Structure formats: structure tokens, C-alpha cells
PDB file of C-alpha atoms in Angstrom:
ATOM      1  CA  MET A   1     -24.886   6.209 -10.214  1.00  0.00           C
ATOM      2  CA  ARG A   2     -23.190   4.832  -7.132  1.00  0.00           C
ATOM      3  CA  GLU A   3     -23.566   1.112  -7.513  1.00  0.00           C
ATOM      4  CA  ALA A   4     -21.425  -1.096  -5.338  1.00  0.00           C
ATOM      5  CA  THR A   5     -19.645  -2.994  -8.042  1.00  0.00           C
ATOM      6  CA  HIS A   6     -16.561  -3.494  -5.901  1.00  0.00           C
ATOM      7  CA  SER A   7     -16.047  -5.066  -2.494  1.00  0.00           C
ATOM      8  CA  PHE A   8     -13.733  -4.023   0.339  1.00  0.00           C
ATOM      9  CA  ARG A   9     -11.613  -6.991  -0.658  1.00  0.00           C
ATOM     10  CA  ASP A  10     -11.211  -5.507  -4.163  1.00  0.00           C
ATOM     11  CA  GLY A  11     -10.017  -2.302  -2.522  1.00  0.00           C
ATOM     12  CA  ALA A  12      -7.460  -4.161  -0.433  1.00  0.00           C
ATOM     13  CA  ARG A  13      -6.269  -6.030  -3.517  1.00  0.00           C
ATOM     14  CA  ARG A  14      -6.048  -2.776  -5.454  1.00  0.00           C
ATOM     15  CA  ALA A  15      -3.781  -1.363  -2.731  1.00  0.00           C
ATOM     16  CA  LEU A  16      -1.422  -4.371  -2.572  1.00  0.00           C
ATOM     17  CA  PRO A  17       1.276  -2.722  -4.754  1.00  0.00           C
ATOM     18  CA  VAL A  18       1.475   0.248  -2.367  1.00  0.00           C
ATOM     19  CA  VAL A  19       1.723  -1.814   0.812  1.00  0.00           C
ATOM     20  CA  ALA A  20       5.492  -2.366   0.432  1.00  0.00           C
ATOM     21  CA  PRO A  21       6.344   1.323  -0.211  1.00  0.00           C
ATOM     22  CA  THR A  22       4.013   2.298   2.642  1.00  0.00           C
ATOM     23  CA  ALA A  23       5.774  -0.172   4.919  1.00  0.00           C
ATOM     24  CA  ALA A  24       9.158   1.257   3.871  1.00  0.00           C
ATOM     25  CA  LEU A  25       7.932   4.735   4.831  1.00  0.00           C
ATOM     26  CA  GLY A  26       6.637   3.313   8.115  1.00  0.00           C
ATOM     27  CA  ILE A  27      10.025   1.744   8.794  1.00  0.00           C
ATOM     28  CA  SER A  28      11.825   5.024   8.241  1.00  0.00           C
ATOM     29  CA  PHE A  29       9.315   6.798  10.500  1.00  0.00           C
ATOM     30  CA  GLY A  30       9.892   4.193  13.223  1.00  0.00           C
ATOM     31  CA  VAL A  31      13.681   4.449  12.894  1.00  0.00           C
ATOM     32  CA  LEU A  32      13.690   8.276  13.004  1.00  0.00           C
ATOM     33  CA  ALA A  33      11.020   8.638  15.697  1.00  0.00           C
ATOM     34  CA  LYS A  34      12.391   6.159  18.254  1.00  0.00           C
ATOM     35  CA  PRO A  35      15.293   8.334  19.488  1.00  0.00           C
ATOM     36  CA  ILE A  36      12.876  11.260  19.983  1.00  0.00           C
ATOM     37  CA  MET A  37       9.688   9.531  21.175  1.00  0.00           C
ATOM     38  CA  GLY A  38      10.827   6.208  22.611  1.00  0.00           C
ATOM     39  CA  PRO A  39       9.708   2.799  21.358  1.00  0.00           C
ATOM     40  CA  VAL A  40       5.947   2.872  22.073  1.00  0.00           C
ATOM     41  CA  ALA A  41       4.788   6.346  21.036  1.00  0.00           C
ATOM     42  CA  PRO A  42       5.710   6.052  17.310  1.00  0.00           C
ATOM     43  CA  VAL A  43       3.594   2.911  16.930  1.00  0.00           C
ATOM     44  CA  VAL A  44       0.660   4.415  18.862  1.00  0.00           C
ATOM     45  CA  MET A  45       0.971   7.540  16.734  1.00  0.00           C
ATOM     46  CA  SER A  46       0.856   5.514  13.506  1.00  0.00           C
ATOM     47  CA  ILE A  47      -2.330   3.811  14.743  1.00  0.00           C
ATOM     48  CA  LEU A  48      -4.117   6.918  16.050  1.00  0.00           C
ATOM     49  CA  VAL A  49      -2.908   9.674  13.709  1.00  0.00           C
ATOM     50  CA  PHE A  50      -2.428   7.344  10.724  1.00  0.00           C
ATOM     51  CA  SER A  51      -1.044  10.041   8.469  1.00  0.00           C
ATOM     52  CA  GLY A  52       2.507   9.744   7.162  1.00  0.00           C
ATOM     53  CA  GLY A  53       3.077  13.305   6.047  1.00  0.00           C
ATOM     54  CA  ALA A  54       1.709  14.784   9.279  1.00  0.00           C
ATOM     55  CA  GLN A  55       3.707  12.414  11.449  1.00  0.00           C
ATOM     56  CA  PHE A  56       6.966  13.225   9.648  1.00  0.00           C
ATOM     57  CA  ALA A  57       6.168  16.946   9.854  1.00  0.00           C
ATOM     58  CA  ALA A  58       5.508  16.768  13.613  1.00  0.00           C
ATOM     59  CA  LEU A  59       8.610  14.637  14.100  1.00  0.00           C
ATOM     60  CA  SER A  60      10.871  17.079  12.286  1.00  0.00           C
ATOM     61  CA  VAL A  61       9.682  19.873  14.620  1.00  0.00           C
ATOM     62  CA  LEU A  62      10.426  17.719  17.669  1.00  0.00           C
ATOM     63  CA  GLN A  63      13.842  16.743  16.222  1.00  0.00           C
ATOM     64  CA  ALA A  64      14.664  20.453  16.014  1.00  0.00           C
ATOM     65  CA  SER A  65      13.666  20.804  19.708  1.00  0.00           C
ATOM     66  CA  GLY A  66      10.451  22.625  18.784  1.00  0.00           C
ATOM     67  CA  THR A  67       7.494  22.805  21.162  1.00  0.00           C
ATOM     68  CA  GLY A  68       4.634  20.319  21.242  1.00  0.00           C
ATOM     69  CA  GLY A  69       2.334  23.050  19.994  1.00  0.00           C
ATOM     70  CA  ALA A  70       4.558  23.692  16.982  1.00  0.00           C
ATOM     71  CA  ALA A  71       4.709  19.957  16.248  1.00  0.00           C
ATOM     72  CA  PHE A  72       0.903  19.772  16.397  1.00  0.00           C
ATOM     73  CA  LEU A  73       0.544  22.783  14.116  1.00  0.00           C
ATOM     74  CA  ALA A  74       2.992  21.362  11.543  1.00  0.00           C
ATOM     75  CA  GLY A  75       1.071  18.073  11.500  1.00  0.00           C
ATOM     76  CA  MET A  76      -2.279  19.813  11.128  1.00  0.00           C
ATOM     77  CA  LEU A  77      -1.056  22.035   8.279  1.00  0.00           C
ATOM     78  CA  MET A  78       0.359  18.996   6.492  1.00  0.00           C
ATOM     79  CA  ASN A  79      -3.066  17.382   6.916  1.00  0.00           C
ATOM     80  CA  SER A  80      -5.032  20.420   5.763  1.00  0.00           C
ATOM     81  CA  ARG A  81      -5.335  18.760   2.348  1.00  0.00           C
ATOM     82  CA  TRP A  82      -7.875  16.371   3.905  1.00  0.00           C
ATOM     83  CA  VAL A  83     -10.370  19.267   3.858  1.00  0.00           C
ATOM     84  CA  PRO A  84     -10.734  19.565   0.051  1.00  0.00           C
ATOM     85  CA  MET A  85     -10.385  15.793  -0.280  1.00  0.00           C
ATOM     86  CA  SER A  86     -13.122  15.193   2.307  1.00  0.00           C
ATOM     87  CA  LEU A  87     -15.450  17.683   0.613  1.00  0.00           C
ATOM     88  CA  ALA A  88     -14.775  15.883  -2.676  1.00  0.00           C
ATOM     89  CA  VAL A  89     -15.546  12.425  -1.305  1.00  0.00           C
ATOM     90  CA  ARG A  90     -18.606  13.321   0.794  1.00  0.00           C
ATOM     91  CA  PRO A  91     -21.259  12.839  -1.942  1.00  0.00           C
ATOM     92  CA  SER A  92     -19.923   9.327  -2.588  1.00  0.00           C
ATOM     93  CA  LEU A  93     -20.124   8.178   1.060  1.00  0.00           C
ATOM     94  CA  ARG A  94     -23.062   6.292   2.493  1.00  0.00           C
ATOM     95  CA  GLY A  95     -25.813   7.407   4.728  1.00  0.00           C
ATOM     96  CA  GLY A  96     -26.283  10.146   7.249  1.00  0.00           C
ATOM     97  CA  ARG A  97     -23.801  12.402   8.889  1.00  0.00           C
ATOM     98  CA  ALA A  98     -22.546  10.094  11.649  1.00  0.00           C
ATOM     99  CA  ARG A  99     -21.888   7.200   9.296  1.00  0.00           C
ATOM    100  CA  ALA A 100     -20.227   9.437   6.701  1.00  0.00           C
ATOM    101  CA  VAL A 101     -17.955  10.907   9.403  1.00  0.00           C
ATOM    102  CA  VAL A 102     -16.774   7.383  10.225  1.00  0.00           C
ATOM    103  CA  GLU A 103     -16.303   6.453   6.564  1.00  0.00           C
ATOM    104  CA  SER A 104     -14.459   9.700   5.836  1.00  0.00           C
ATOM    105  CA  GLN A 105     -11.657   8.505   8.118  1.00  0.00           C
ATOM    106  CA  ALA A 106     -10.656   6.119   5.317  1.00  0.00           C
ATOM    107  CA  ILE A 107      -9.390   9.073   3.246  1.00  0.00           C
ATOM    108  CA  VAL A 108      -5.672   8.691   2.562  1.00  0.00           C
ATOM    109  CA  ASP A 109      -3.768   9.740  -0.558  1.00  0.00           C
ATOM    110  CA  ALA A 110      -3.449   6.413  -2.371  1.00  0.00           C
ATOM    111  CA  SER A 111      -6.986   5.247  -1.551  1.00  0.00           C
ATOM    112  CA  PHE A 112      -8.340   8.579  -2.760  1.00  0.00           C
ATOM    113  CA  VAL A 113      -6.700   7.996  -6.154  1.00  0.00           C
ATOM    114  CA  PHE A 114      -7.718   4.330  -6.409  1.00  0.00           C
ATOM    115  CA  ALA A 115     -11.333   5.146  -5.549  1.00  0.00           C
ATOM    116  CA  ASP A 116     -11.514   8.137  -7.923  1.00  0.00           C
ATOM    117  CA  ARG A 117     -13.693   7.227 -10.914  1.00  0.00           C
ATOM    118  CA  GLY A 118     -12.530  10.333 -12.767  1.00  0.00           C
ATOM    119  CA  ASP A 119     -16.060  11.737 -13.111  1.00  0.00           C
ATOM    120  CA  GLY A 120     -16.234  13.418  -9.712  1.00  0.00           C
ATOM    121  CA  THR A 121     -17.482  10.322  -7.901  1.00  0.00           C
ATOM    122  CA  PHE A 122     -15.600   7.860  -5.706  1.00  0.00           C
ATOM    123  CA  ASP A 123     -15.976   4.137  -5.110  1.00  0.00           C
ATOM    124  CA  ARG A 124     -16.431   3.905  -1.334  1.00  0.00           C
ATOM    125  CA  GLU A 125     -15.688   0.162  -1.200  1.00  0.00           C
ATOM    126  CA  LEU A 126     -12.341   0.662  -2.945  1.00  0.00           C
ATOM    127  CA  LEU A 127     -11.565   3.642  -0.709  1.00  0.00           C
ATOM    128  CA  ILE A 128     -12.155   1.786   2.545  1.00  0.00           C
ATOM    129  CA  GLY A 129     -10.644  -1.547   1.462  1.00  0.00           C
ATOM    130  CA  ALA A 130      -7.495   0.119   0.122  1.00  0.00           C
ATOM    131  CA  THR A 131      -7.024   2.020   3.373  1.00  0.00           C
ATOM    132  CA  PHE A 132      -7.205  -1.149   5.471  1.00  0.00           C
ATOM    133  CA  ALA A 133      -4.429  -2.724   3.384  1.00  0.00           C
ATOM    134  CA  GLN A 134      -2.236   0.357   3.764  1.00  0.00           C
ATOM    135  CA  ALA A 135      -2.855   0.467   7.516  1.00  0.00           C
ATOM    136  CA  VAL A 136      -1.178  -2.924   7.782  1.00  0.00           C
ATOM    137  CA  GLY A 137       1.870  -1.590   5.909  1.00  0.00           C
ATOM    138  CA  TRP A 138       2.082   1.721   7.767  1.00  0.00           C
ATOM    139  CA  ILE A 139       1.578   0.425  11.306  1.00  0.00           C
ATOM    140  CA  GLY A 140       3.563  -2.789  10.732  1.00  0.00           C
ATOM    141  CA  GLY A 141       6.354  -0.794   9.116  1.00  0.00           C
ATOM    142  CA  THR A 142       6.495   1.623  12.039  1.00  0.00           C
ATOM    143  CA  LEU A 143       6.740  -1.306  14.457  1.00  0.00           C
ATOM    144  CA  ALA A 144       9.504  -2.906  12.364  1.00  0.00           C
ATOM    145  CA  GLY A 145      11.380   0.393  12.221  1.00  0.00           C
ATOM    146  CA  VAL A 146      11.219   0.815  16.005  1.00  0.00           C
ATOM    147  CA  LEU A 147      12.398  -2.775  16.559  1.00  0.00           C
ATOM    148  CA  ALA A 148      15.073  -2.909  13.860  1.00  0.00           C
ATOM    149  CA  GLY A 149      16.190   0.726  13.904  1.00  0.00           C
ATOM    150  CA  GLY A 150      19.698   0.009  15.180  1.00  0.00           C
ATOM    151  CA  PHE A 151      20.456  -2.404  12.365  1.00  0.00           C
ATOM    152  CA  LEU A 152      19.208  -0.174   9.558  1.00  0.00           C
ATOM    153  CA  GLY A 153      21.236   2.925  10.296  1.00  0.00           C
ATOM    154  CA  ASP A 154      20.257   6.246   8.749  1.00  0.00           C
ATOM    155  CA  PRO A 155      17.142   6.038   6.508  1.00  0.00           C
ATOM    156  CA  ALA A 156      18.471   8.941   4.416  1.00  0.00           C
ATOM    157  CA  ALA A 157      21.615   6.948   3.546  1.00  0.00           C
ATOM    158  CA  LEU A 158      19.291   4.282   2.130  1.00  0.00           C
ATOM    159  CA  GLY A 159      17.407   6.884   0.092  1.00  0.00           C
ATOM    160  CA  LEU A 160      14.181   6.162   1.973  1.00  0.00           C
ATOM    161  CA  ASP A 161      13.251   9.866   1.965  1.00  0.00           C
ATOM    162  CA  ALA A 162      13.003   9.659  -1.845  1.00  0.00           C
ATOM    163  CA  ILE A 163      10.119   7.198  -1.498  1.00  0.00           C
ATOM    164  CA  PHE A 164       7.535   9.898  -0.753  1.00  0.00           C
ATOM    165  CA  PRO A 165       8.093  11.876  -3.992  1.00  0.00           C
ATOM    166  CA  ALA A 166       8.267   8.699  -6.103  1.00  0.00           C
ATOM    167  CA  PHE A 167       5.127   7.333  -4.446  1.00  0.00           C
ATOM    168  CA  TYR A 168       3.203  10.538  -5.125  1.00  0.00           C
ATOM    169  CA  LEU A 169       4.498  10.664  -8.710  1.00  0.00           C
ATOM    170  CA  LEU A 170       3.100   7.181  -9.314  1.00  0.00           C
ATOM    171  CA  LEU A 171      -0.269   8.247  -7.916  1.00  0.00           C
ATOM    172  CA  LEU A 172      -0.173  11.473  -9.942  1.00  0.00           C
ATOM    173  CA  VAL A 173       0.370   9.581 -13.204  1.00  0.00           C
ATOM    174  CA  GLU A 174      -2.642   7.446 -12.342  1.00  0.00           C
ATOM    175  CA  ALA A 175      -4.758  10.482 -11.419  1.00  0.00           C
ATOM    176  CA  ALA A 176      -3.818  12.667 -14.404  1.00  0.00           C
ATOM    177  CA  GLN A 177      -5.355  10.660 -17.234  1.00  0.00           C
ATOM    178  CA  THR A 178      -7.110  13.483 -19.111  1.00  0.00           C
ATOM    179  CA  SER A 179      -5.535  16.579 -20.618  1.00  0.00           C
ATOM    180  CA  ARG A 180      -7.604  18.761 -18.303  1.00  0.00           C
ATOM    181  CA  ALA A 181      -6.275  16.812 -15.312  1.00  0.00           C
ATOM    182  CA  ARG A 182      -2.720  17.297 -16.560  1.00  0.00           C
ATOM    183  CA  VAL A 183      -3.257  21.035 -16.922  1.00  0.00           C
ATOM    184  CA  ALA A 184      -4.633  21.181 -13.362  1.00  0.00           C
ATOM    185  CA  ALA A 185      -1.636  19.156 -12.140  1.00  0.00           C
ATOM    186  CA  GLY A 186       0.824  21.496 -13.867  1.00  0.00           C
ATOM    187  CA  LEU A 187      -0.867  24.538 -12.389  1.00  0.00           C
ATOM    188  CA  ALA A 188      -0.915  22.938  -8.929  1.00  0.00           C
ATOM    189  CA  ALA A 189       2.799  22.127  -9.184  1.00  0.00           C
ATOM    190  CA  LEU A 190       3.540  25.773 -10.043  1.00  0.00           C
ATOM    191  CA  ILE A 191       1.414  27.032  -7.133  1.00  0.00           C
ATOM    192  CA  ALA A 192       3.148  24.704  -4.672  1.00  0.00           C
ATOM    193  CA  PHE A 193       6.600  25.637  -5.959  1.00  0.00           C
ATOM    194  CA  ALA A 194       5.863  29.369  -5.801  1.00  0.00           C
ATOM    195  CA  LEU A 195       4.596  29.168  -2.216  1.00  0.00           C
ATOM    196  CA  MET A 196       7.237  26.865  -0.785  1.00  0.00           C
ATOM    197  CA  PRO A 197       9.970  29.422  -0.033  1.00  0.00           C
ATOM    198  CA  PHE A 198       7.817  31.323   2.463  1.00  0.00           C
ATOM    199  CA  ALA A 199       4.569  29.462   3.277  1.00  0.00           C
ATOM    200  CA  PRO A 200       4.360  27.332   6.460  1.00  0.00           C
ATOM    201  CA  PRO A 201       4.844  23.546   6.082  1.00  0.00           C
ATOM    202  CA  GLY A 202       2.017  21.800   4.212  1.00  0.00           C
ATOM    203  CA  VAL A 203       0.236  25.004   3.171  1.00  0.00           C
ATOM    204  CA  PRO A 204       1.571  24.915  -0.422  1.00  0.00           C
ATOM    205  CA  ILE A 205      -0.190  21.559  -0.902  1.00  0.00           C
ATOM    206  CA  VAL A 206      -3.641  22.647   0.225  1.00  0.00           C
ATOM    207  CA  VAL A 207      -3.419  25.895  -1.748  1.00  0.00           C
ATOM    208  CA  ALA A 208      -2.292  23.917  -4.819  1.00  0.00           C
ATOM    209  CA  SER A 209      -5.570  21.989  -4.632  1.00  0.00           C
ATOM    210  CA  ALA A 210      -7.287  25.220  -5.747  1.00  0.00           C
ATOM    211  CA  ALA A 211      -6.025  24.344  -9.254  1.00  0.00           C
ATOM    212  CA  ALA A 212      -9.045  22.004  -9.358  1.00  0.00           C
ATOM    213  CA  LEU A 213     -11.194  25.120  -9.815  1.00  0.00           C
ATOM    214  CA  LEU A 214     -10.178  24.877 -13.481  1.00  0.00           C
ATOM    215  CA  GLY A 215     -13.107  22.461 -13.564  1.00  0.00           C
ATOM    216  CA  LEU A 216     -15.486  25.442 -13.281  1.00  0.00           C
ATOM    217  CA  ARG A 217     -14.764  26.116 -16.942  1.00  0.00           C
ATOM    218  CA  ARG A 218     -16.527  23.985 -19.489  1.00  0.00           C
TER     219      ARG A 218
ATOM    220  CA  MET B   1       4.446  16.111  25.945  1.00  0.00           C
ATOM    221  CA  ILE B   2       4.651  13.618  23.093  1.00  0.00           C
ATOM    222  CA  TRP B   3       1.408  11.975  24.227  1.00  0.00           C
ATOM    223  CA  ALA B   4      -0.405  15.311  24.162  1.00  0.00           C
ATOM    224  CA  VAL B   5       0.864  15.899  20.599  1.00  0.00           C
ATOM    225  CA  ILE B   6      -0.347  12.455  19.534  1.00  0.00           C
ATOM    226  CA  ALA B   7      -3.776  12.906  21.158  1.00  0.00           C
ATOM    227  CA  ALA B   8      -4.240  16.391  19.681  1.00  0.00           C
ATOM    228  CA  LEU B   9      -3.118  15.294  16.198  1.00  0.00           C
ATOM    229  CA  CYS B  10      -5.432  12.277  16.363  1.00  0.00           C
ATOM    230  CA  ILE B  11      -8.465  14.439  17.183  1.00  0.00           C
ATOM    231  CA  GLY B  12      -7.411  17.122  14.697  1.00  0.00           C
ATOM    232  CA  THR B  13      -6.930  14.640  11.862  1.00  0.00           C
ATOM    233  CA  VAL B  14     -10.319  13.027  12.504  1.00  0.00           C
ATOM    234  CA  ALA B  15     -11.890  16.494  12.374  1.00  0.00           C
ATOM    235  CA  LEU B  16     -10.125  17.467   9.124  1.00  0.00           C
ATOM    236  CA  LYS B  17     -11.168  14.236   7.391  1.00  0.00           C
ATOM    237  CA  ALA B  18     -14.737  14.739   8.641  1.00  0.00           C
ATOM    238  CA  THR B  19     -15.182  18.246   7.215  1.00  0.00           C
ATOM    239  CA  GLY B  20     -17.025  16.981   4.126  1.00  0.00           C
ATOM    240  CA  PRO B  21     -19.721  15.075   6.064  1.00  0.00           C
ATOM    241  CA  LEU B  22     -19.924  17.818   8.709  1.00  0.00           C
ATOM    242  CA  LEU B  23     -20.325  20.705   6.247  1.00  0.00           C
ATOM    243  CA  LEU B  24     -22.198  19.117   3.361  1.00  0.00           C
ATOM    244  CA  GLY B  25     -25.514  17.322   3.468  1.00  0.00           C
ATOM    245  CA  GLU B  26     -26.541  14.422   1.313  1.00  0.00           C
ATOM    246  CA  HIS B  27     -27.293  15.738  -2.128  1.00  0.00           C
ATOM    247  CA  GLU B  28     -26.044  15.178  -5.630  1.00  0.00           C
ATOM    248  CA  PRO B  29     -23.424  17.695  -6.760  1.00  0.00           C
ATOM    249  CA  SER B  30     -23.967  19.696  -9.950  1.00  0.00           C
ATOM    250  CA  PRO B  31     -22.039  18.732 -13.105  1.00  0.00           C
ATOM    251  CA  ARG B  32     -19.842  21.769 -12.554  1.00  0.00           C
ATOM    252  CA  THR B  33     -19.003  20.709  -9.010  1.00  0.00           C
ATOM    253  CA  LEU B  34     -18.294  17.187 -10.226  1.00  0.00           C
ATOM    254  CA  ARG B  35     -15.783  18.562 -12.726  1.00  0.00           C
ATOM    255  CA  VAL B  36     -13.994  20.437  -9.947  1.00  0.00           C
ATOM    256  CA  ILE B  37     -14.033  17.340  -7.720  1.00  0.00           C
ATOM    257  CA  SER B  38     -12.533  15.231 -10.514  1.00  0.00           C
ATOM    258  CA  LEU B  39      -9.498  17.534 -10.583  1.00  0.00           C
ATOM    259  CA  ILE B  40      -8.796  17.457  -6.836  1.00  0.00           C
ATOM    260  CA  ALA B  41      -6.669  14.280  -7.017  1.00  0.00           C
ATOM    261  CA  PRO B  42      -4.287  15.441  -9.771  1.00  0.00           C
ATOM    262  CA  ALA B  43      -3.970  18.886  -8.161  1.00  0.00           C
ATOM    263  CA  VAL B  44      -3.235  17.625  -4.650  1.00  0.00           C
ATOM    264  CA  LEU B  45      -0.817  14.970  -5.910  1.00  0.00           C
ATOM    265  CA  ALA B  46       1.121  17.388  -8.104  1.00  0.00           C
ATOM    266  CA  GLY B  47       1.438  19.634  -5.046  1.00  0.00           C
ATOM    267  CA  LEU B  48       2.641  16.679  -2.972  1.00  0.00           C
ATOM    268  CA  VAL B  49       5.253  15.640  -5.572  1.00  0.00           C
ATOM    269  CA  VAL B  50       6.755  19.136  -5.674  1.00  0.00           C
ATOM    270  CA  TYR B  51       6.526  19.573  -1.917  1.00  0.00           C
ATOM    271  CA  GLU B  52       8.026  16.242  -0.879  1.00  0.00           C
ATOM    272  CA  THR B  53      10.843  16.524  -3.424  1.00  0.00           C
ATOM    273  CA  LEU B  54      11.961  19.993  -2.384  1.00  0.00           C
ATOM    274  CA  VAL B  55      10.936  20.608   1.243  1.00  0.00           C
ATOM    275  CA  GLY B  56      13.880  21.381   3.531  1.00  0.00           C
ATOM    276  CA  GLN B  57      14.308  20.616   7.198  1.00  0.00           C
ATOM    277  CA  GLY B  58      11.897  23.016   8.878  1.00  0.00           C
ATOM    278  CA  GLY B  59      10.427  24.333   5.605  1.00  0.00           C
ATOM    279  CA  GLY B  60      11.729  26.310   2.645  1.00  0.00           C
ATOM    280  CA  VAL B  61      13.220  24.830  -0.505  1.00  0.00           C
ATOM    281  CA  THR B  62      16.215  22.470  -0.557  1.00  0.00           C
ATOM    282  CA  ILE B  63      17.468  20.938  -3.780  1.00  0.00           C
ATOM    283  CA  ASP B  64      19.270  17.693  -3.011  1.00  0.00           C
ATOM    284  CA  GLU B  65      19.588  14.050  -4.096  1.00  0.00           C
ATOM    285  CA  ARG B  66      15.812  13.533  -3.875  1.00  0.00           C
ATOM    286  CA  VAL B  67      15.536  15.333  -7.240  1.00  0.00           C
ATOM    287  CA  ALA B  68      17.658  12.584  -8.822  1.00  0.00           C
ATOM    288  CA  GLY B  69      15.455  10.028  -7.094  1.00  0.00           C
ATOM    289  CA  LEU B  70      12.346  11.627  -8.593  1.00  0.00           C
ATOM    290  CA  ALA B  71      13.958  11.685 -12.045  1.00  0.00           C
ATOM    291  CA  ALA B  72      14.826   7.990 -11.699  1.00  0.00           C
ATOM    292  CA  ALA B  73      11.232   7.264 -10.681  1.00  0.00           C
ATOM    293  CA  GLY B  74       9.977   9.217 -13.700  1.00  0.00           C
ATOM    294  CA  GLY B  75      12.246   7.224 -15.998  1.00  0.00           C
ATOM    295  CA  ALA B  76      11.069   3.946 -14.509  1.00  0.00           C
ATOM    296  CA  ILE B  77       7.429   5.012 -14.921  1.00  0.00           C
ATOM    297  CA  ALA B  78       8.098   5.945 -18.577  1.00  0.00           C
ATOM    298  CA  LEU B  79       9.490   2.425 -19.079  1.00  0.00           C
ATOM    299  CA  ARG B  80       6.282   1.054 -17.546  1.00  0.00           C
ATOM    300  CA  ALA B  81       8.178  -0.555 -14.693  1.00  0.00           C
ATOM    301  CA  PRO B  82       6.154  -2.107 -11.851  1.00  0.00           C
ATOM    302  CA  MET B  83       5.486   0.096  -8.844  1.00  0.00           C
ATOM    303  CA  ILE B  84       8.061  -1.576  -6.612  1.00  0.00           C
ATOM    304  CA  VAL B  85      10.769  -1.022  -9.267  1.00  0.00           C
ATOM    305  CA  VAL B  86       9.826   2.672  -9.512  1.00  0.00           C
ATOM    306  CA  ILE B  87      10.153   3.066  -5.740  1.00  0.00           C
ATOM    307  CA  LEU B  88      13.454   1.152  -5.647  1.00  0.00           C
ATOM    308  CA  ALA B  89      14.842   3.239  -8.538  1.00  0.00           C
ATOM    309  CA  ALA B  90      14.144   6.416  -6.562  1.00  0.00           C
ATOM    310  CA  ALA B  91      15.717   5.084  -3.370  1.00  0.00           C
ATOM    311  CA  VAL B  92      18.768   3.615  -5.139  1.00  0.00           C
ATOM    312  CA  ALA B  93      19.447   6.769  -7.189  1.00  0.00           C
ATOM    313  CA  THR B  94      19.148   8.949  -4.081  1.00  0.00           C
ATOM    314  CA  ALA B  95      21.238   6.665  -1.881  1.00  0.00           C
ATOM    315  CA  GLY B  96      23.848   6.183  -4.632  1.00  0.00           C
ATOM    316  CA  LEU B  97      24.343   9.903  -5.172  1.00  0.00           C
ATOM    317  CA  ARG B  98      24.600  10.454  -1.421  1.00  0.00           C
ATOM    318  CA  ALA B  99      27.214   7.708  -1.130  1.00  0.00           C
ATOM    319  CA  LEU B 100      29.276   9.398  -3.876  1.00  0.00           C
ATOM    320  CA  SER B 101      29.151  12.881  -2.396  1.00  0.00           C
TER     321      SER B 101
END
């Protein structure tokens, strides 16, 4: 059932088209974070936290002079979607607990979609390889944004904040191949939209993942 | 303070991504569970599209030029444009509308 028909290299190749958009997001994170965090911390954060949505969420709290605790909480809530995604991937990872914990760190949005076989299993080689390729884009982009920030001006004036929705729409189209998947996606979109006016940052996304329970029906 | 935030978020993110291996053992999921798992990606991504298009500074809903960017991306996808063109269409539409207003 889980034959290794792909290599890590295939995963990296699969992720090549998303390296440029990921780098563009990294650049805008570097540009926006430098005035708040200085030149070194944004790059270290992109290496250690390695999570675009969470980093932007924490940054926007700090920009609004929020506390460190509030920034941490915003980042964690934005990352709460890793819980259902990690539960989903677990049966497809190799080996015992310790090894699977290490491999689970390769879960990021695009890799999750690329590795998804559509039958409830994931290709671990594609997952891990794709994440390595995106790491180059995200960390390199952050570094470029920190270094070149002054020349670029305001990322919003360049429309860089529209990259996230477009990026996720591309991944959604790839993930929603069956009619059942499209129904789940529509329901999830409604859940997220309904919760957004009052739920804390990130929470609408993790609650929207409950739309996958449609799979309980035959 | 920023270093404490980074350290805490690093540890927290590792823990969140590890929940599957930490909570579940090694066994094959049932067909029912597999069907649920197969719908996680479309559900999470649809949530992300809505969220990232409409989230305001500090939460809530803000309708702004990003909606036009998403529409441009949707049009480019419908025309089967390559990924980089889809991303550029979103950024250009958003930036263009902002420049006009």
C-alpha cells in the first residue's frame, strides 16, 4: 500500500513551481519584520519556526505593540491546523514514534497537498522532498527581504499580500478533484467565513477542517 | 522578548506537527477514517483561502483589494495559466487597484 515509488528528489522537483511564490512571501515577511525585529531575528525565525502564516500572525501582533505572549498565541492558533494535518499524515509516515515525530516536521501546506494521494494516504518521499525545496524559498526569501527591504518599499503596494490567497487557491484546486472534496471545501469555506467576525486568529481554519467529517458518510 | 517568542513558537510548532505520531500508534486506518483523511486537504485549504483573503489587521473581516487579487487568480487558473502567472495576476490586480484608489 505504501510503496516508495517516489524519491525525495521527485518531491523537490514537484515543489519547484511553488518555490518562487514562497520566496516572494519570504521577502515580504523579511521586509515587514525587519523594522520590528531587527535584521537577524526574522531569518532565525524563518529557520526555526518555518511557518509563514504563524510568523505573519505573530508579526502583526508585535506591529500593533502587542505582548510577546499574545504574539505567541496568535502564531500557535494559526498553526493549530497542523493538528488535523498531522493526524492525517501519521499512518503514512515511517517507523516508530521518534522517527515519525521527526518526519512529521515536514508537514507544510503545499507539501501536504502534493503528497496527498487522494485515498487517505500520503507519499512521505514527496512530502519531505517538497518541504526541503520550499525551505530554500522561504528562508532565502526572508534573508533577501531583510537585506533588500529599503529598496522594495511597502509589500502591500506591490500586492504581495494577495499571494497567500492565490497560493492557497492553487493548492485547493489541486486538492479538490472529486465532487465529495469540492462539497467538503465549500462547507469548510462557509464555516471559516461564519467564524471569522468573532473567532480568534487562525481558529476559523482549524474548525473548517471539521468539514472533512463528511467522509464519515458513504 | 522577540527571542522568547521565536523559541516558544519553534517548540510549539514542533509539538503541533508531532501530534499525529504522539497520539496515534502505527496501525492501518479504517476505510471510513481514510475517507475523512482524504478530505482534510480540501477542507483546510478552502478555510485558508477564505481566511487569507478576508482577515483584517488583528482579526475580523476586511474586504479590500485582495478580493480582486483572488478573482484574478481564479480567472488565471480557469485559463490554465502556469502557477507563476496565477500568482503574478493576483499581485498585479491587487497592486493596480491600490494604486488607483
